[in-house]
JSON list of C-alpha atoms in Angstrom, two decimals:
[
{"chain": "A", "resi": 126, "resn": "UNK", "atom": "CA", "xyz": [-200.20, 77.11, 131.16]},
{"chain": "A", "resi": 127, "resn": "UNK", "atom": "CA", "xyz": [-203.15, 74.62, 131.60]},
{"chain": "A", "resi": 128, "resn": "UNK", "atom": "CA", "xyz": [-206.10, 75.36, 130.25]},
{"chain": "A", "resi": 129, "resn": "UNK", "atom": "CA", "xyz": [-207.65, 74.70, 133.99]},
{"chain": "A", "resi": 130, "resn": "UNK", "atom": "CA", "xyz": [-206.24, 78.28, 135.15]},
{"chain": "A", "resi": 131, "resn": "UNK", "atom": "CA", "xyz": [-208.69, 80.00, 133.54]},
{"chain": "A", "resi": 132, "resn": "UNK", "atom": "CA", "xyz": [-211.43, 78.73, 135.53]},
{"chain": "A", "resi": 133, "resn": "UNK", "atom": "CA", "xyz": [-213.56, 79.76, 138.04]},
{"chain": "A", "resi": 134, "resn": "UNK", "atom": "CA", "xyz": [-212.50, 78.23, 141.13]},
{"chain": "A", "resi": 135, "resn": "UNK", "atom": "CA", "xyz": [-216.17, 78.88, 142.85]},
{"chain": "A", "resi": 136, "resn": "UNK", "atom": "CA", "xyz": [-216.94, 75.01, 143.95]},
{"chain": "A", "resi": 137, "resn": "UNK", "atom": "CA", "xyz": [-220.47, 75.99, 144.37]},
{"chain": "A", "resi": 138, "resn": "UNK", "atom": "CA", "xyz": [-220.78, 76.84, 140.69]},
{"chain": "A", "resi": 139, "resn": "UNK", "atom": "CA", "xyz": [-219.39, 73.42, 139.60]},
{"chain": "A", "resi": 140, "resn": "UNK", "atom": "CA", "xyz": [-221.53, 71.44, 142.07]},
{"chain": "A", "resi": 141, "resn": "UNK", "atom": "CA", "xyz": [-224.60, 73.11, 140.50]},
{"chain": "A", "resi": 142, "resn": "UNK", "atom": "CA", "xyz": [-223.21, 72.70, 136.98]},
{"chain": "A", "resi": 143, "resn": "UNK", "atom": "CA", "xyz": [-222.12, 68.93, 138.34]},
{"chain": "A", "resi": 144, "resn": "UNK", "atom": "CA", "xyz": [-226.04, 68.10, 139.02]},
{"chain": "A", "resi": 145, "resn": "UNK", "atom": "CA", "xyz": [-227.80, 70.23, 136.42]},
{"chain": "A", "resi": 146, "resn": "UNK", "atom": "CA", "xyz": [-225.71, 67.80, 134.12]},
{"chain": "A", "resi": 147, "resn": "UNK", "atom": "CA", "xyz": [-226.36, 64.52, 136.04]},
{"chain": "A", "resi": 148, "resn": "UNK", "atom": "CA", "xyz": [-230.49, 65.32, 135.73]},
{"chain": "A", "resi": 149, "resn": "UNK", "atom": "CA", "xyz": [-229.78, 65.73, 132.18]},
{"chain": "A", "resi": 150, "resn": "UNK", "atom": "CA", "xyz": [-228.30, 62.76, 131.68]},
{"chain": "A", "resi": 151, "resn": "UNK", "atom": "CA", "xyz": [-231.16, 61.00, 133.75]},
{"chain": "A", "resi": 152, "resn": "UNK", "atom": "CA", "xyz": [-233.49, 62.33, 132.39]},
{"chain": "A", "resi": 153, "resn": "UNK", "atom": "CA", "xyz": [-232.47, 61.45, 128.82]},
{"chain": "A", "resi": 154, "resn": "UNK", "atom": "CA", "xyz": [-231.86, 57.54, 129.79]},
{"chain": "A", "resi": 155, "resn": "UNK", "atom": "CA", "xyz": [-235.20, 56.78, 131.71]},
{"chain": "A", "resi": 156, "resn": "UNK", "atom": "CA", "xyz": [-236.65, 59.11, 128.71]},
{"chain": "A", "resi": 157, "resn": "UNK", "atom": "CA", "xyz": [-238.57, 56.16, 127.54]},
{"chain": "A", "resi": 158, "resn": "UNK", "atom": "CA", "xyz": [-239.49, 54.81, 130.94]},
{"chain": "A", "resi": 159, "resn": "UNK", "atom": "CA", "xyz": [-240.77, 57.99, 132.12]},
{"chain": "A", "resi": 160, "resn": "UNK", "atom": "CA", "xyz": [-243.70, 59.06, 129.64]},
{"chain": "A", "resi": 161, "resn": "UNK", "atom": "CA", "xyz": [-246.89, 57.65, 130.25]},
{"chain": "A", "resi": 162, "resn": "UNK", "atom": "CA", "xyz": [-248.80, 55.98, 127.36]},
{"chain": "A", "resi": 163, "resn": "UNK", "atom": "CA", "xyz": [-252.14, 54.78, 126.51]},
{"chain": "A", "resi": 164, "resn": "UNK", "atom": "CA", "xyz": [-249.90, 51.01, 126.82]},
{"chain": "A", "resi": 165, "resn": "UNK", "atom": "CA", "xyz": [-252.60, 49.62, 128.63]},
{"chain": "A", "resi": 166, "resn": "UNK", "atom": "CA", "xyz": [-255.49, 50.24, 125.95]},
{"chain": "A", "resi": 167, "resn": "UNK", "atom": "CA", "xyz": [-253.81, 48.18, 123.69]},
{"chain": "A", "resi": 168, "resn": "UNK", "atom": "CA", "xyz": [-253.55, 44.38, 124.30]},
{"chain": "A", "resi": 169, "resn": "UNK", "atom": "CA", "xyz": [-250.28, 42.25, 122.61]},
{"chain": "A", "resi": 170, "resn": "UNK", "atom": "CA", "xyz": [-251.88, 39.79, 120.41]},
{"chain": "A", "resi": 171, "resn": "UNK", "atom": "CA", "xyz": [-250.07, 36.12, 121.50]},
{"chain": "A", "resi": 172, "resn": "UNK", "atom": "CA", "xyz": [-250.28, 33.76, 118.63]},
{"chain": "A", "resi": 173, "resn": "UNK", "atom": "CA", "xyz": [-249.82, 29.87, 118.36]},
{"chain": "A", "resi": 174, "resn": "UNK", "atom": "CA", "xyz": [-247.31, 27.87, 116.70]},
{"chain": "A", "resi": 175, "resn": "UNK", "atom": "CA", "xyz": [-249.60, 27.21, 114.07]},
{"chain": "A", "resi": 176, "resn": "UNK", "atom": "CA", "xyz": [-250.90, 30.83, 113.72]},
{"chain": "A", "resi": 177, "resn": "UNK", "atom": "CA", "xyz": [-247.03, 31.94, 113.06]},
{"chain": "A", "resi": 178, "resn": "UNK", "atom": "CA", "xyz": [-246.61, 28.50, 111.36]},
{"chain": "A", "resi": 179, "resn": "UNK", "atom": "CA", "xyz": [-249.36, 29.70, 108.73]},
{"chain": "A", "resi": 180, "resn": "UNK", "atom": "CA", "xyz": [-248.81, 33.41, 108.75]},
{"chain": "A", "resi": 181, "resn": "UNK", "atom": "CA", "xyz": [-244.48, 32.89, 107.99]},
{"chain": "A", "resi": 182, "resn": "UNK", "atom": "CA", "xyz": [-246.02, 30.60, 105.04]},
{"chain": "A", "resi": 183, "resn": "UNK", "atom": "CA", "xyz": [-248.77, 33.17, 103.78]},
{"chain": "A", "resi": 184, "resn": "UNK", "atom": "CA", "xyz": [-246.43, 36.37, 103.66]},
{"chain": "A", "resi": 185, "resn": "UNK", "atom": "CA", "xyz": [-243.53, 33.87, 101.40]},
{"chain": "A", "resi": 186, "resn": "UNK", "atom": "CA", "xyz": [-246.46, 33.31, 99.54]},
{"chain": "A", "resi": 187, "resn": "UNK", "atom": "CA", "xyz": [-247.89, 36.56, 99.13]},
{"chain": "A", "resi": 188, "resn": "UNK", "atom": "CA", "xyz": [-244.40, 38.09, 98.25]},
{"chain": "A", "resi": 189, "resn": "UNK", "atom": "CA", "xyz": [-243.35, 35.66, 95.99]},
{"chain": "A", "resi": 190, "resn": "UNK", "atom": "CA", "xyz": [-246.91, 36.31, 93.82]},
{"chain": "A", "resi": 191, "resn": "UNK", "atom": "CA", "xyz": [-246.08, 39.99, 93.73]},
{"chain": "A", "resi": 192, "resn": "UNK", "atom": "CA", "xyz": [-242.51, 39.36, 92.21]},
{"chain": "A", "resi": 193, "resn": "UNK", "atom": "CA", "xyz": [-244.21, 37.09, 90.02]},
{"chain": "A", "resi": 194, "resn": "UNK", "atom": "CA", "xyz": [-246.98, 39.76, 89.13]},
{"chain": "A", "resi": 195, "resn": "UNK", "atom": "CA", "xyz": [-244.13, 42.40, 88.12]},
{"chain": "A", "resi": 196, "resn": "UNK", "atom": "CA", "xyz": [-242.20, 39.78, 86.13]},
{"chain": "A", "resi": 197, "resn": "UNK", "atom": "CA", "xyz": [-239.30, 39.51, 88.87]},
{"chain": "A", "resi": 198, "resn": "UNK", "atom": "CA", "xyz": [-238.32, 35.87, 88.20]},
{"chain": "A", "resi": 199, "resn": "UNK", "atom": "CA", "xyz": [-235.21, 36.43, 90.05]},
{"chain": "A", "resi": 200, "resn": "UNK", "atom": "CA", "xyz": [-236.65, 37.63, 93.23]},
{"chain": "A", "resi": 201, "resn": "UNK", "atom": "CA", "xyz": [-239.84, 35.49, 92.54]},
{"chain": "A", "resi": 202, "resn": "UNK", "atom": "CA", "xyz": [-237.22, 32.54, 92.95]},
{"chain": "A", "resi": 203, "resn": "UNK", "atom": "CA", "xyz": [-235.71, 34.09, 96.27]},
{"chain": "A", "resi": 204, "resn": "UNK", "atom": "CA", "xyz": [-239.07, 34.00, 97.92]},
{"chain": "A", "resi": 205, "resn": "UNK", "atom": "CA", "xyz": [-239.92, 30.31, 96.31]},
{"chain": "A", "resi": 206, "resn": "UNK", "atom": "CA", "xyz": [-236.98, 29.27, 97.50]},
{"chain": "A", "resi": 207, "resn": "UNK", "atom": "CA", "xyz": [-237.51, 31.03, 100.99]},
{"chain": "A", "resi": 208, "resn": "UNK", "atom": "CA", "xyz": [-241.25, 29.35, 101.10]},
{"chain": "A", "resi": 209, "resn": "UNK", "atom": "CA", "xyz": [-239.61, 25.49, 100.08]},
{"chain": "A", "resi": 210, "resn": "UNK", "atom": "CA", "xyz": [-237.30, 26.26, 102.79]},
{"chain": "A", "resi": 211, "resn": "UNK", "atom": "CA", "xyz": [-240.17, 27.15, 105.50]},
{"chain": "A", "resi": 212, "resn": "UNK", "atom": "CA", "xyz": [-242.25, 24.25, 104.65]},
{"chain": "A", "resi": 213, "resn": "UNK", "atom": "CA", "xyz": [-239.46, 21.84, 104.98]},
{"chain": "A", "resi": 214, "resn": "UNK", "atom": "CA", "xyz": [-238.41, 23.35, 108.55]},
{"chain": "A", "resi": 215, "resn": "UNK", "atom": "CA", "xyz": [-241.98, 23.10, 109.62]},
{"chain": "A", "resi": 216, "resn": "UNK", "atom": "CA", "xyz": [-242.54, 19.57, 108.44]},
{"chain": "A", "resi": 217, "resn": "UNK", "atom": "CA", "xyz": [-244.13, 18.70, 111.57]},
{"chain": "A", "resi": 218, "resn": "UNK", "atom": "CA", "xyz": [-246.66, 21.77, 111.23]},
{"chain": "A", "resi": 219, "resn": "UNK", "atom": "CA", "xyz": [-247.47, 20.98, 107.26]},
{"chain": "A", "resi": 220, "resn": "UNK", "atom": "CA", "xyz": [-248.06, 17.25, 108.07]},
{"chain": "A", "resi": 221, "resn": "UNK", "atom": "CA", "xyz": [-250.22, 17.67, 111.08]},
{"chain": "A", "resi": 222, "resn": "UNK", "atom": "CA", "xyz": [-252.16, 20.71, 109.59]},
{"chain": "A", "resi": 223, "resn": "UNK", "atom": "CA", "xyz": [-251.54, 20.85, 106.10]},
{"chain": "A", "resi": 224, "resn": "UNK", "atom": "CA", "xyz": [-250.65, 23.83, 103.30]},
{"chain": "A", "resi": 225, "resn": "UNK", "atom": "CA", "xyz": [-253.23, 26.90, 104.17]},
{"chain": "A", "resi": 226, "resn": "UNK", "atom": "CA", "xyz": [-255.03, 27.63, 101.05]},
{"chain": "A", "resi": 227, "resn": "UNK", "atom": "CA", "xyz": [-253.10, 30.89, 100.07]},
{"chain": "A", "resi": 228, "resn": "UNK", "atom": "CA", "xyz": [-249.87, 28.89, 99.85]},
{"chain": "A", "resi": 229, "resn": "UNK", "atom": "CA", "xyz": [-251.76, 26.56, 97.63]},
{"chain": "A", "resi": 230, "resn": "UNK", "atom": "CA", "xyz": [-253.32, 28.80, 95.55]},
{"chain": "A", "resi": 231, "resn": "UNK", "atom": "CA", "xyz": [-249.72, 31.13, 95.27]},
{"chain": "A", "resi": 232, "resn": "UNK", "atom": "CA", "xyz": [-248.47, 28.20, 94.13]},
{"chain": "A", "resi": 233, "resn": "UNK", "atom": "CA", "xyz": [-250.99, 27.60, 91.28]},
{"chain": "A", "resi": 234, "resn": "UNK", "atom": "CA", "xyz": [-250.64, 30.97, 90.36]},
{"chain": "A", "resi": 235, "resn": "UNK", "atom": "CA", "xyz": [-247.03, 30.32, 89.94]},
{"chain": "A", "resi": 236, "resn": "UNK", "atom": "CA", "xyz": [-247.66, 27.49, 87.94]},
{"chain": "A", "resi": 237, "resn": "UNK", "atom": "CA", "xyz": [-249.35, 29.44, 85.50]},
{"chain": "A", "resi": 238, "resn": "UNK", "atom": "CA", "xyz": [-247.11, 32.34, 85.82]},
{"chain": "A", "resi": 239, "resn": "UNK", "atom": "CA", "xyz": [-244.31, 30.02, 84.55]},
{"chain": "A", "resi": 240, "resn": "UNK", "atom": "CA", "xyz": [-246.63, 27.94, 82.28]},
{"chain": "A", "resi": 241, "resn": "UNK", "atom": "CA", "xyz": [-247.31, 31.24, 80.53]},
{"chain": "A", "resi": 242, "resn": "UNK", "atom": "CA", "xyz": [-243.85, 32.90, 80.72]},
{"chain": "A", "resi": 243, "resn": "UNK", "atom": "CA", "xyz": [-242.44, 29.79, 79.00]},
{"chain": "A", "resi": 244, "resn": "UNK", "atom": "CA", "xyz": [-242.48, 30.06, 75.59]},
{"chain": "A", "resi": 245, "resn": "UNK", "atom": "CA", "xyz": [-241.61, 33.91, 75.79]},
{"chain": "A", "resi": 246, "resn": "UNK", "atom": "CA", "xyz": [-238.14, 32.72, 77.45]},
{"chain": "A", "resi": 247, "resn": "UNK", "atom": "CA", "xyz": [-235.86, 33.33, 74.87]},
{"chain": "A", "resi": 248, "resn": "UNK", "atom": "CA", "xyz": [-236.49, 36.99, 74.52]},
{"chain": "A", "resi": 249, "resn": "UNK", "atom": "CA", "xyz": [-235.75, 37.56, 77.25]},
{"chain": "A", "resi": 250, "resn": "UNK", "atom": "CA", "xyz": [-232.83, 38.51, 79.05]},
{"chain": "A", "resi": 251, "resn": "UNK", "atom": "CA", "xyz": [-230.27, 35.82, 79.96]},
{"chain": "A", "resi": 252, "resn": "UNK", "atom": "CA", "xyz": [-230.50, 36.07, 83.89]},
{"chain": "A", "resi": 253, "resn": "UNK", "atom": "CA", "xyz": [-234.48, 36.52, 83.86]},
{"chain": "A", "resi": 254, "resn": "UNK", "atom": "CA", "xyz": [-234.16, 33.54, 81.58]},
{"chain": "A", "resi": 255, "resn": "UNK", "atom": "CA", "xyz": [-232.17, 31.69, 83.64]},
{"chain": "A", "resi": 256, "resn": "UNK", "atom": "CA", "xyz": [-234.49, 32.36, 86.81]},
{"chain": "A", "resi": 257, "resn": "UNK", "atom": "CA", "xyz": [-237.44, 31.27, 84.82]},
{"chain": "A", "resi": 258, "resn": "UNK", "atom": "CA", "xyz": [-235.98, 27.74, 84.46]},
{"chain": "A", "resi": 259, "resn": "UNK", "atom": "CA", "xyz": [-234.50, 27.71, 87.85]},
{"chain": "A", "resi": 260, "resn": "UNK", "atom": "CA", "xyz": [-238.16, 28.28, 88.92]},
{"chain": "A", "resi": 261, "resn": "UNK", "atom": "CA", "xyz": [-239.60, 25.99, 86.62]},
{"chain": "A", "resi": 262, "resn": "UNK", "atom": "CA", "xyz": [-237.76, 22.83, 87.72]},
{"chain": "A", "resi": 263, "resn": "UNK", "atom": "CA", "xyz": [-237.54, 23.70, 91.24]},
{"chain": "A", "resi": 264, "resn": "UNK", "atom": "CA", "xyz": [-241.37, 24.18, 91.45]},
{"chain": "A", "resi": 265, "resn": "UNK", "atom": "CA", "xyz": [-241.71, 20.50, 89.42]},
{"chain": "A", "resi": 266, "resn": "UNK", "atom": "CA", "xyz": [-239.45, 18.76, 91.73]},
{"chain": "A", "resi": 267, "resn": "UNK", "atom": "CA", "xyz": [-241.06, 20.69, 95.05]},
{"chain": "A", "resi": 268, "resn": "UNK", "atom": "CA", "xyz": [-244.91, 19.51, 93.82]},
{"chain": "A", "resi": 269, "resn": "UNK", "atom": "CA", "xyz": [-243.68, 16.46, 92.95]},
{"chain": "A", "resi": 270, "resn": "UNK", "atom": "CA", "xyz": [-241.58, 15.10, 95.56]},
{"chain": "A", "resi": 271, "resn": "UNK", "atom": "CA", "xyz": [-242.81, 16.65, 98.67]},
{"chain": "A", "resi": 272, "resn": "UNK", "atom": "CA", "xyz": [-245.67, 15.41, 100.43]},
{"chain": "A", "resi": 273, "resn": "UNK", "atom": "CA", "xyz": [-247.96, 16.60, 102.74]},
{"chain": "A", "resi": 274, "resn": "UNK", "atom": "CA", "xyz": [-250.74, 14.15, 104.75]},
{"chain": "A", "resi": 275, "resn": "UNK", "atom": "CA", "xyz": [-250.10, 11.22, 102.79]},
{"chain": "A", "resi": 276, "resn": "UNK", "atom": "CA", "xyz": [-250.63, 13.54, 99.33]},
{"chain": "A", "resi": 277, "resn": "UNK", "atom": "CA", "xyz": [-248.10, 15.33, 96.84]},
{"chain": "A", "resi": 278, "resn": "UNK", "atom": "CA", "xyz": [-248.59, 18.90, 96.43]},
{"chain": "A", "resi": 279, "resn": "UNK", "atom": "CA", "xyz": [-249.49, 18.26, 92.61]},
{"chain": "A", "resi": 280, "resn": "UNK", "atom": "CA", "xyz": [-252.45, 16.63, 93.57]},
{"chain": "A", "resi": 281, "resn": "UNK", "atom": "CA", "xyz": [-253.38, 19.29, 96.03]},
{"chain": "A", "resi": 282, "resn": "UNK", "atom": "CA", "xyz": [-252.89, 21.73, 93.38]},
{"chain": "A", "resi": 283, "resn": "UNK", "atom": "CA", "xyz": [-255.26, 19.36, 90.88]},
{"chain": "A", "resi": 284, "resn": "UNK", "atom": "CA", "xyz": [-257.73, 19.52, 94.44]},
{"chain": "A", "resi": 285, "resn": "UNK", "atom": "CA", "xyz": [-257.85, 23.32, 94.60]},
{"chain": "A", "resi": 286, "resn": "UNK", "atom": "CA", "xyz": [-257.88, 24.01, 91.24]},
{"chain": "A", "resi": 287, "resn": "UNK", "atom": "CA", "xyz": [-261.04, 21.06, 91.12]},
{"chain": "A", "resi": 288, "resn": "UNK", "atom": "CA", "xyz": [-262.63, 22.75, 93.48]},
{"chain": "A", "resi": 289, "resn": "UNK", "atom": "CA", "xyz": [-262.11, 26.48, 92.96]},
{"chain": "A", "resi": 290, "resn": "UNK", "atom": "CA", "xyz": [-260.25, 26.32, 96.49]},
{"chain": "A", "resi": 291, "resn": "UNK", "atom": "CA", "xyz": [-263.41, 25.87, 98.21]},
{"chain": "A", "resi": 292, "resn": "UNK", "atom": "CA", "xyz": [-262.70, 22.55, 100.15]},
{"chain": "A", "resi": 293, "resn": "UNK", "atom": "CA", "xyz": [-258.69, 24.16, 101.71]},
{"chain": "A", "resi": 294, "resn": "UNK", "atom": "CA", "xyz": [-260.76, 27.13, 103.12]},
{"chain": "A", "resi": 295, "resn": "UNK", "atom": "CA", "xyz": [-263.53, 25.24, 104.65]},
{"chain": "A", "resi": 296, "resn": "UNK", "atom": "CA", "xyz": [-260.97, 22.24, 106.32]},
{"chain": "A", "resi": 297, "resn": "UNK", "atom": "CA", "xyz": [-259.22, 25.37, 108.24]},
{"chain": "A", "resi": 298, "resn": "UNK", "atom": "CA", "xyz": [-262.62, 26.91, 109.19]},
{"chain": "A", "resi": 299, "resn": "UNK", "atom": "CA", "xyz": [-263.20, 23.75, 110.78]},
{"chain": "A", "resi": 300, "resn": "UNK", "atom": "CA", "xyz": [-260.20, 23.77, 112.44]},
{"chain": "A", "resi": 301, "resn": "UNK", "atom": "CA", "xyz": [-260.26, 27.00, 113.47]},
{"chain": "A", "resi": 302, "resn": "UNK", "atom": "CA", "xyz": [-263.37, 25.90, 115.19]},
{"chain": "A", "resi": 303, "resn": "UNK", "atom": "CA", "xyz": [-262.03, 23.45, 117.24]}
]
């Protein structure tokens, strides 16, 4: 026998239990579209290129100074790697605007980081060692060989470090201004 048999053959019954079930299922997928929220007291914040441009380099920067901070050489080279890689795509950005000063000064920081870290190397472990050398010579190649408005990064570093970063923060309030 079918398992259909059993059933109550009142059509007025499954027509009612038909459209409590369709408003249930409407009601769950236009959920979302139905509730009404305070939407229109907050305003979407629309950024430029060079806004995204500088806040994609700043948050590379940022993390890749924390790994650095808790000794991470491994991930510190991830995000090095990841910032190398966003300043190359953007090469149009970085030679028309230049490095914000964050970026700059993460990348002293890193400098010293490894500067410090160096003679230490050998006790450590041989991966963390590893990534402490991979990070040293990419860092000397990437200040060295890229440049940015007719200047190498090493000598933006030497600027910043001159200066206290003083002069980077004052050239992008000035052209924040305009």
């Amino acid at each position: 026998m079918s398992r259909f048999w059993g059933r109550n053959d009142d059509s007025s019954s499954e027509s009612e239990s038909e459209d409590e079930y369709e408003q249930q299922q409407q009601k769950t997928r236009f959920q979302g579209y139905n509730q009404e929220s305070s939407d229109d007291d907050e305003q979407t914040e629309v950024k430029s290129k060079k806004q995204k441009f500088q806040d994609e380099l700043i948050s590379e920067a940022k993390a890749m100074m924390s790994r650095v901070n808790s000794k991470d050489w491994s991930k510190a080279e991830e995000h090095f790697l990841a910032l190398v890689k966003a300043v190359d795509k953007h090469s149009a950005m970085t030679n028309k605007f230049g490095l914000p000063s964050a970026v700059i000064e993460g990348l002293v920081d890193l400098e010293e980081a490894v500067q410090a870290a160096w003679p230490t190397r050998k006790k450590l472990a041989k991966l963390v060692a590893k990534a402490l050398s991979s990070v040293k010579s990419k860092l000397n190649k990437f200040i060295n060989d890229t440049i940015i408005r007719d200047e190498t990064i090493s000598e933006l570093m030497d600027d910043f470090k001159a200066n206290g970063g003083a002069e980077s923060s004052e050239e992008e309030e000035e052209e924040e201004e305009e």
